[in-house]
mmCIF file of C-alpha atoms in Angstrom:
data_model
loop_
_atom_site.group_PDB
_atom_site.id
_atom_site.type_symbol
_atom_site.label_atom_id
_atom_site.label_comp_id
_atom_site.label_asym_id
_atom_site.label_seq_id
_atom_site.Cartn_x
_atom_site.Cartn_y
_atom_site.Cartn_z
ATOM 1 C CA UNK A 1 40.532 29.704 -68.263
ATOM 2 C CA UNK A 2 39.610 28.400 -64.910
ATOM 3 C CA UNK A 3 40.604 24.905 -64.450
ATOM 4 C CA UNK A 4 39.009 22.839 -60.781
ATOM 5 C CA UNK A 5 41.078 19.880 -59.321
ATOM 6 C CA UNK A 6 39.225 17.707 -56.867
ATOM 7 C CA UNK A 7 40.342 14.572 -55.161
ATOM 8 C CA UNK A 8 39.916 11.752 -53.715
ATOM 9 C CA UNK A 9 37.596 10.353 -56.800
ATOM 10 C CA UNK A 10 36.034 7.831 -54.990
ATOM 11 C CA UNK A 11 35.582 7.718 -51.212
ATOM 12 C CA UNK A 12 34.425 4.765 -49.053
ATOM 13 C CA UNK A 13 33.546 5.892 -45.175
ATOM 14 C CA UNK A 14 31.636 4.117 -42.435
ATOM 15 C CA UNK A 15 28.258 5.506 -41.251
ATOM 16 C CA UNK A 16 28.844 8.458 -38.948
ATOM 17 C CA UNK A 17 32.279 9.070 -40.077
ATOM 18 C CA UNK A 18 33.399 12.205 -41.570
ATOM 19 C CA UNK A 19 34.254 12.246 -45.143
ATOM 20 C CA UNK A 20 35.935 15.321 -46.689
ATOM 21 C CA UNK A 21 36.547 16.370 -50.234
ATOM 22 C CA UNK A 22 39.310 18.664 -51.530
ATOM 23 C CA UNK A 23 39.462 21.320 -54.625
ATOM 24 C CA UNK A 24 41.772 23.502 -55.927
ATOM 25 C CA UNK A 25 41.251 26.210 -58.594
ATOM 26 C CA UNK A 26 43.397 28.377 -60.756
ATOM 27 C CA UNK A 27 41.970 31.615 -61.634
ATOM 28 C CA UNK A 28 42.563 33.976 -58.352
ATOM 29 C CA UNK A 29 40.003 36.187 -59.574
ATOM 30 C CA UNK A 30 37.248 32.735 -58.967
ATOM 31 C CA UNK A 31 35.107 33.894 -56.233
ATOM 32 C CA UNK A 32 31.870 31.810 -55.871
ATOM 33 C CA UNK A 33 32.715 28.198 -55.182
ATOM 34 C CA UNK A 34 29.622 25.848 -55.009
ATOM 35 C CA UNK A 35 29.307 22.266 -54.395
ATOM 36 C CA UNK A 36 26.287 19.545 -56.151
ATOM 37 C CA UNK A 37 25.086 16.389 -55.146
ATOM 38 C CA UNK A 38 24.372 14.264 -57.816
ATOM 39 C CA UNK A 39 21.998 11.372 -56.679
ATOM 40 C CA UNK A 40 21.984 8.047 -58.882
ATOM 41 C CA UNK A 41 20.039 9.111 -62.741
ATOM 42 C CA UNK A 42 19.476 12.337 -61.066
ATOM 43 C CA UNK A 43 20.852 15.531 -62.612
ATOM 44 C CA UNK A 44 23.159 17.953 -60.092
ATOM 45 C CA UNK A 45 21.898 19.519 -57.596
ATOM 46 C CA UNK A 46 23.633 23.083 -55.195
ATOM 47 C CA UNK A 47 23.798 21.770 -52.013
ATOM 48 C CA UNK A 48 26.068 24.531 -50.462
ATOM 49 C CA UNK A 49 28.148 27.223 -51.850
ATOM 50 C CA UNK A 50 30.581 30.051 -50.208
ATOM 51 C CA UNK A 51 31.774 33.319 -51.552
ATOM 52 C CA UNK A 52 34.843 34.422 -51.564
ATOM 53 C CA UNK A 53 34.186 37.129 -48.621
ATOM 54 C CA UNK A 54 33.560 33.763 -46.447
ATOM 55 C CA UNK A 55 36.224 31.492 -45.201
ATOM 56 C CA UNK A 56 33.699 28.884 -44.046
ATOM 57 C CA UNK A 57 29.800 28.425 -44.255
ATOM 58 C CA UNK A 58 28.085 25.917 -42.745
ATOM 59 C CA UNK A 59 24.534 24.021 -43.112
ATOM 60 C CA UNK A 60 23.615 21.513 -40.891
ATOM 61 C CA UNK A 61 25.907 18.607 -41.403
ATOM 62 C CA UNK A 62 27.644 20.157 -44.098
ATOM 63 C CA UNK A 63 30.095 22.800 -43.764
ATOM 64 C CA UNK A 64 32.548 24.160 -46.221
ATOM 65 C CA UNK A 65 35.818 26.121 -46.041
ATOM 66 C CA UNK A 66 37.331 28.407 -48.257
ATOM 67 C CA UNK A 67 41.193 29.724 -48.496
ATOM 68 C CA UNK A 68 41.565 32.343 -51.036
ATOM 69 C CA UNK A 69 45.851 32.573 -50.290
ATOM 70 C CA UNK A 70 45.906 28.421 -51.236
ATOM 71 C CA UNK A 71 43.351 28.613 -53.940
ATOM 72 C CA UNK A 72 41.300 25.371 -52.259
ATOM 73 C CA UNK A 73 38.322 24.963 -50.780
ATOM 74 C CA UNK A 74 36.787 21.900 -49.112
ATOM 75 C CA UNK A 75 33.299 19.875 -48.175
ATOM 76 C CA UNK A 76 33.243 18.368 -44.696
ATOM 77 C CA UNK A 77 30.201 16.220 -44.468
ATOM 78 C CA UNK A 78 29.509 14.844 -40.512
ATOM 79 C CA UNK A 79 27.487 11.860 -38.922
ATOM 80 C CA UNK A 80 27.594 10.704 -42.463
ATOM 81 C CA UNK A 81 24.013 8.772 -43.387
ATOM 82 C CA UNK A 82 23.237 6.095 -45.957
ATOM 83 C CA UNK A 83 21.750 8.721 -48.457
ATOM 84 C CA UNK A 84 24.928 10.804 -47.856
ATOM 85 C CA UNK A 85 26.108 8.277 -51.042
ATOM 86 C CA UNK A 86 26.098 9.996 -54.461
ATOM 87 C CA UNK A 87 28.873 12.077 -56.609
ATOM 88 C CA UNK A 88 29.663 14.940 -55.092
ATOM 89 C CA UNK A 89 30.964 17.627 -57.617
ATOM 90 C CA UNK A 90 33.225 21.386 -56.542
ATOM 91 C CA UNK A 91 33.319 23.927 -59.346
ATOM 92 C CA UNK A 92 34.174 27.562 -59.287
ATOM 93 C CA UNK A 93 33.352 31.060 -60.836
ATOM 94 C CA UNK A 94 34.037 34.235 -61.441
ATOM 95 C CA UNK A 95 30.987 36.992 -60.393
ATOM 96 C CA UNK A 96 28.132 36.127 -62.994
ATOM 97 C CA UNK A 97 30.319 33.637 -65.746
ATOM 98 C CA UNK A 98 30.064 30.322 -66.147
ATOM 99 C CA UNK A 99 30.956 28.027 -63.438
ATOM 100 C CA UNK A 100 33.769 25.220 -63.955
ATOM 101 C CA UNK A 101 33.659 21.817 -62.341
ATOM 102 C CA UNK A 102 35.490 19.463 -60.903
ATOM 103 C CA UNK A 103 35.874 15.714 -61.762
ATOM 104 C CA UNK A 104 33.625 14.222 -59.191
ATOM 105 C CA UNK A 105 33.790 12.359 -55.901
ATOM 106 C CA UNK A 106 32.227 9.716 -55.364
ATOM 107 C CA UNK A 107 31.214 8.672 -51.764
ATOM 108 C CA UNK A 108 30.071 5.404 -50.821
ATOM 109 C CA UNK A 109 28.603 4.963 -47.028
ATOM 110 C CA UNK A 110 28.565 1.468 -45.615
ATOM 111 C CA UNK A 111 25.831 0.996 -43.157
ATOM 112 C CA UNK B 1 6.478 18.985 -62.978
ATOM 113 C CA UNK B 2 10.001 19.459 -63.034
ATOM 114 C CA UNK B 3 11.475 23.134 -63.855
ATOM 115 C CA UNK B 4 14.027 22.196 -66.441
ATOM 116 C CA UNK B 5 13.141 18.966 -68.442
ATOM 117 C CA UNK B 6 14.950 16.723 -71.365
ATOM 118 C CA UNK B 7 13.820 14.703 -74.487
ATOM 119 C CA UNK B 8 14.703 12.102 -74.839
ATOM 120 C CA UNK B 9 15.504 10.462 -71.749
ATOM 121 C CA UNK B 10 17.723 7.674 -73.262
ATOM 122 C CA UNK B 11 18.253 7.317 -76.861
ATOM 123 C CA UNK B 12 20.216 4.248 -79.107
ATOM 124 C CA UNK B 13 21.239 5.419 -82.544
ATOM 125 C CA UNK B 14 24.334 4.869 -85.284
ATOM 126 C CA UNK B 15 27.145 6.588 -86.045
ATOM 127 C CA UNK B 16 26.712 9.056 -88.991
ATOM 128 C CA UNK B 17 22.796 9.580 -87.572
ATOM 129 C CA UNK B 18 21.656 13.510 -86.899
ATOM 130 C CA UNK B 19 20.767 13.436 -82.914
ATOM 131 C CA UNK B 20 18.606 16.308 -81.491
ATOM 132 C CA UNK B 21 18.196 16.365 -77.701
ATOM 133 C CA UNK B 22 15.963 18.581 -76.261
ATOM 134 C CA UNK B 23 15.254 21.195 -73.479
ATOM 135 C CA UNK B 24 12.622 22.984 -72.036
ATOM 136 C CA UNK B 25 12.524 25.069 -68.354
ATOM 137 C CA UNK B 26 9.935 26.549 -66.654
ATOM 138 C CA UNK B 27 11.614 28.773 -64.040
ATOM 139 C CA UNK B 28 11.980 31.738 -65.925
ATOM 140 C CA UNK B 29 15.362 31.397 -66.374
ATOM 141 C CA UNK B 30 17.857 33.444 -68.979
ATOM 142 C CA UNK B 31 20.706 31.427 -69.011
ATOM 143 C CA UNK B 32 20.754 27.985 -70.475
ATOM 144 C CA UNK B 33 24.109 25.333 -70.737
ATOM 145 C CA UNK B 34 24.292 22.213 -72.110
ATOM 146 C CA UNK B 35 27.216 19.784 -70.097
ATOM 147 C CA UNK B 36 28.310 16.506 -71.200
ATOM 148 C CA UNK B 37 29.112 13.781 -68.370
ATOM 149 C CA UNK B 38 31.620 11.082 -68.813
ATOM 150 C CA UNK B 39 33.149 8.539 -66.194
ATOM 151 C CA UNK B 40 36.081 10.503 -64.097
ATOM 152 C CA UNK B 41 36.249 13.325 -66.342
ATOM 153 C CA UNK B 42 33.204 15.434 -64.576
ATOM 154 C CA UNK B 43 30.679 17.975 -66.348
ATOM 155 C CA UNK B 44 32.637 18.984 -69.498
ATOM 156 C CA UNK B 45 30.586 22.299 -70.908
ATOM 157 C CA UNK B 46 29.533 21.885 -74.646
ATOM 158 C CA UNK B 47 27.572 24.884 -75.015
ATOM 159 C CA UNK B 48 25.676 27.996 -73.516
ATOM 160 C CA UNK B 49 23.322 30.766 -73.860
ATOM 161 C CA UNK B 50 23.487 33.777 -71.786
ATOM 162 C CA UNK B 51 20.296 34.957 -73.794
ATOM 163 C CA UNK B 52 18.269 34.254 -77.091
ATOM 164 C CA UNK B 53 20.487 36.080 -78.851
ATOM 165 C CA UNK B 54 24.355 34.613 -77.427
ATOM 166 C CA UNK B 55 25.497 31.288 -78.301
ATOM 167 C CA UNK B 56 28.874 30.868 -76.641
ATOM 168 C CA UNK B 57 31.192 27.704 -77.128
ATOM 169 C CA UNK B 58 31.989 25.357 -74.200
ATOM 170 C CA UNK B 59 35.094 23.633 -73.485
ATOM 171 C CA UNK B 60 34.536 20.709 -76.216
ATOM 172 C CA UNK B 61 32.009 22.234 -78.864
ATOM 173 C CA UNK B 62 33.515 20.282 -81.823
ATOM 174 C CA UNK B 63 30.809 17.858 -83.233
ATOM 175 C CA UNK B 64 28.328 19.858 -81.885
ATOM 176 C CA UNK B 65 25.225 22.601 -82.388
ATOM 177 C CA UNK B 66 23.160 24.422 -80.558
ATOM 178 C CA UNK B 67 20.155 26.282 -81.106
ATOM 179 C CA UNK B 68 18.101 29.140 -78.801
ATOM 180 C CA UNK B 69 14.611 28.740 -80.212
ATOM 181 C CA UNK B 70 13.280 30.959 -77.392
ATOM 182 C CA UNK B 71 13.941 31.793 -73.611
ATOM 183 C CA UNK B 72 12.513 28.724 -72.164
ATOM 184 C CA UNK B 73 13.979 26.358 -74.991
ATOM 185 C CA UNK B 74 17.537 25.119 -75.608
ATOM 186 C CA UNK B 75 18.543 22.122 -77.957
ATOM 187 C CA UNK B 76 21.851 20.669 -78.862
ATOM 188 C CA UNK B 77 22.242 18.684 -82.491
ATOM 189 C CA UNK B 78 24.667 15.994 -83.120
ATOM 190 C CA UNK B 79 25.028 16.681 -86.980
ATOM 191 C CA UNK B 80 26.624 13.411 -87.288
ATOM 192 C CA UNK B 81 27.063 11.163 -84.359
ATOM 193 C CA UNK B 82 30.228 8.957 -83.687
ATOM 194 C CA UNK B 83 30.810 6.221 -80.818
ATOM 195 C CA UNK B 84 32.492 8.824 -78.801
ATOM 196 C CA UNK B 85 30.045 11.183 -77.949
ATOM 197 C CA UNK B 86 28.597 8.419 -76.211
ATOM 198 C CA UNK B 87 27.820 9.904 -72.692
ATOM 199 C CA UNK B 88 25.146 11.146 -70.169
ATOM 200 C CA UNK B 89 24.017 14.622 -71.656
ATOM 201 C CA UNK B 90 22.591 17.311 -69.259
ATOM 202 C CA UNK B 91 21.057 20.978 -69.176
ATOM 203 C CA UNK B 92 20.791 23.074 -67.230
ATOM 204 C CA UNK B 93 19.848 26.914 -66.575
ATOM 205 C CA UNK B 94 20.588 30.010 -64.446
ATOM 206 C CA UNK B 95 19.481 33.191 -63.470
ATOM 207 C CA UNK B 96 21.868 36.106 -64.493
ATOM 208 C CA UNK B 97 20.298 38.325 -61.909
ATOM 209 C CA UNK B 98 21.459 35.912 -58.938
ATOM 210 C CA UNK B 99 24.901 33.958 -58.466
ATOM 211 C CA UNK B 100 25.688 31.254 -60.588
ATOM 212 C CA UNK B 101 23.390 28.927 -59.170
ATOM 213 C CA UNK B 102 22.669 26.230 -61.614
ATOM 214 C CA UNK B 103 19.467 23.864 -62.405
ATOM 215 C CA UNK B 104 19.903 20.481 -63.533
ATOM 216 C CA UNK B 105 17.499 18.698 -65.824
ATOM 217 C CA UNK B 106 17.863 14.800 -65.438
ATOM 218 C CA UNK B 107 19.932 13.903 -68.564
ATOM 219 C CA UNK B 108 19.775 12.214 -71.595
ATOM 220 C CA UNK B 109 21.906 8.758 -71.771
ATOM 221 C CA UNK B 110 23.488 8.580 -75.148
ATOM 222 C CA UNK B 111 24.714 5.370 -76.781
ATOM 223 C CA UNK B 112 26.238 5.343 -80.445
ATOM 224 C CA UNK B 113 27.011 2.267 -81.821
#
């Protein structure tokens, strides 16, 4: 089965810094790759995702990049912000299966 | 209210005890999942439903039930709880006619003593 890596696990960056999280995947066939913000006693929630047709898609201060040959994909987050701070989580899938996720990052951003 | 919710919230009990969490959606959704969250080791998948009819096993199903009652309901059953399964329990659903986009509910905090 699929398995997601994602690093750093915990991330500490100063307001308006970037901060960037990494994934790898296994399965070559994967090809939706989403990312969820989950917001302290809050469930998960799709903040951005890219297909597999996409090298990078980008939303605002958010942007993520995709390379199919490496098997990793990655979440740039700009002019970080206070509420920027939660777990951020990467998983992957294959067309309409269940998705696998990553371990979790945890950014902190000190005002 | 919220689209996909959980009962209980938080619940105390002992090990040996039969747990039943809960969980209802109201977006119309087909597929159901139920994920377990523990410190470092991300959203583990326990158990999911493509449709009332398909049960599937998750990654770490041992300990652990589900049942389908209908489209819009999805509980998981602790037949007999031990201090391990202590963890932050969430569902969540998805609509098989769109990419795996997934809803959260807002978990159910587990402690077994």
């Amino acid at each position: 089965g699929e398995n997601v890596e994602q690093h750093p696990s915990t991330l500490s960056v100063q307001e308006g810094d970037s901060a960037v999280i990494k994934c790898t995947y296994s399965d070559s066939a994967s090809n939706y790759f989403p990312w969820y913000k989950q917001e302290l006693g809050k469930g998960p929630q799709l903040i951005i995702d890219i297909r597999s047709n996409v090298g990078e898609k980008k939303d605002q201060r958010i942007a993520v990049t995709l390379n199919k040959t490496a098997k990793h994909f990655s979440l740039h987050i700009t002019e970080t912000q206070p509420e920027d701070s939660a777990v951020y989580f990467c998983a992957a899938s294959w067309g309409y299966q269940k998705v696998t996720f990553g371990t979790g990052t945890k950014l902190q951003v000190i005002p | 209210d919220a689209d996909v919710t959980q009962t209980p919230r938080n619940r105390i009990t002992k090990t040996g005890k039969r747990i039943m969490l809960e969980c209802s959606q109201t977006k119309g959704h087909d597929r159901m999942y139920w994920y377990r969250q523990d410190p470092g080791l991300g959203l583990q998948l326990i158990y999911y439903s493509f449709d009332v009819k398909d049960i599937n096993k998750g990654e770490i199903s041992d300990g652990y039930s589900v049942s389908r009652q209908a489209q819009a309901k999805f509980s998981l059953s602790l037949e007999s709880a031990i201090p391990n399964q202590t963890a932050l329990y969430f569902c969540a659903t998805s609509d098989s006619r769109a990419y795996n986009e997934q809803f959260f509910g807002p978990g159910t905090r587990l402690t077994v003593l």
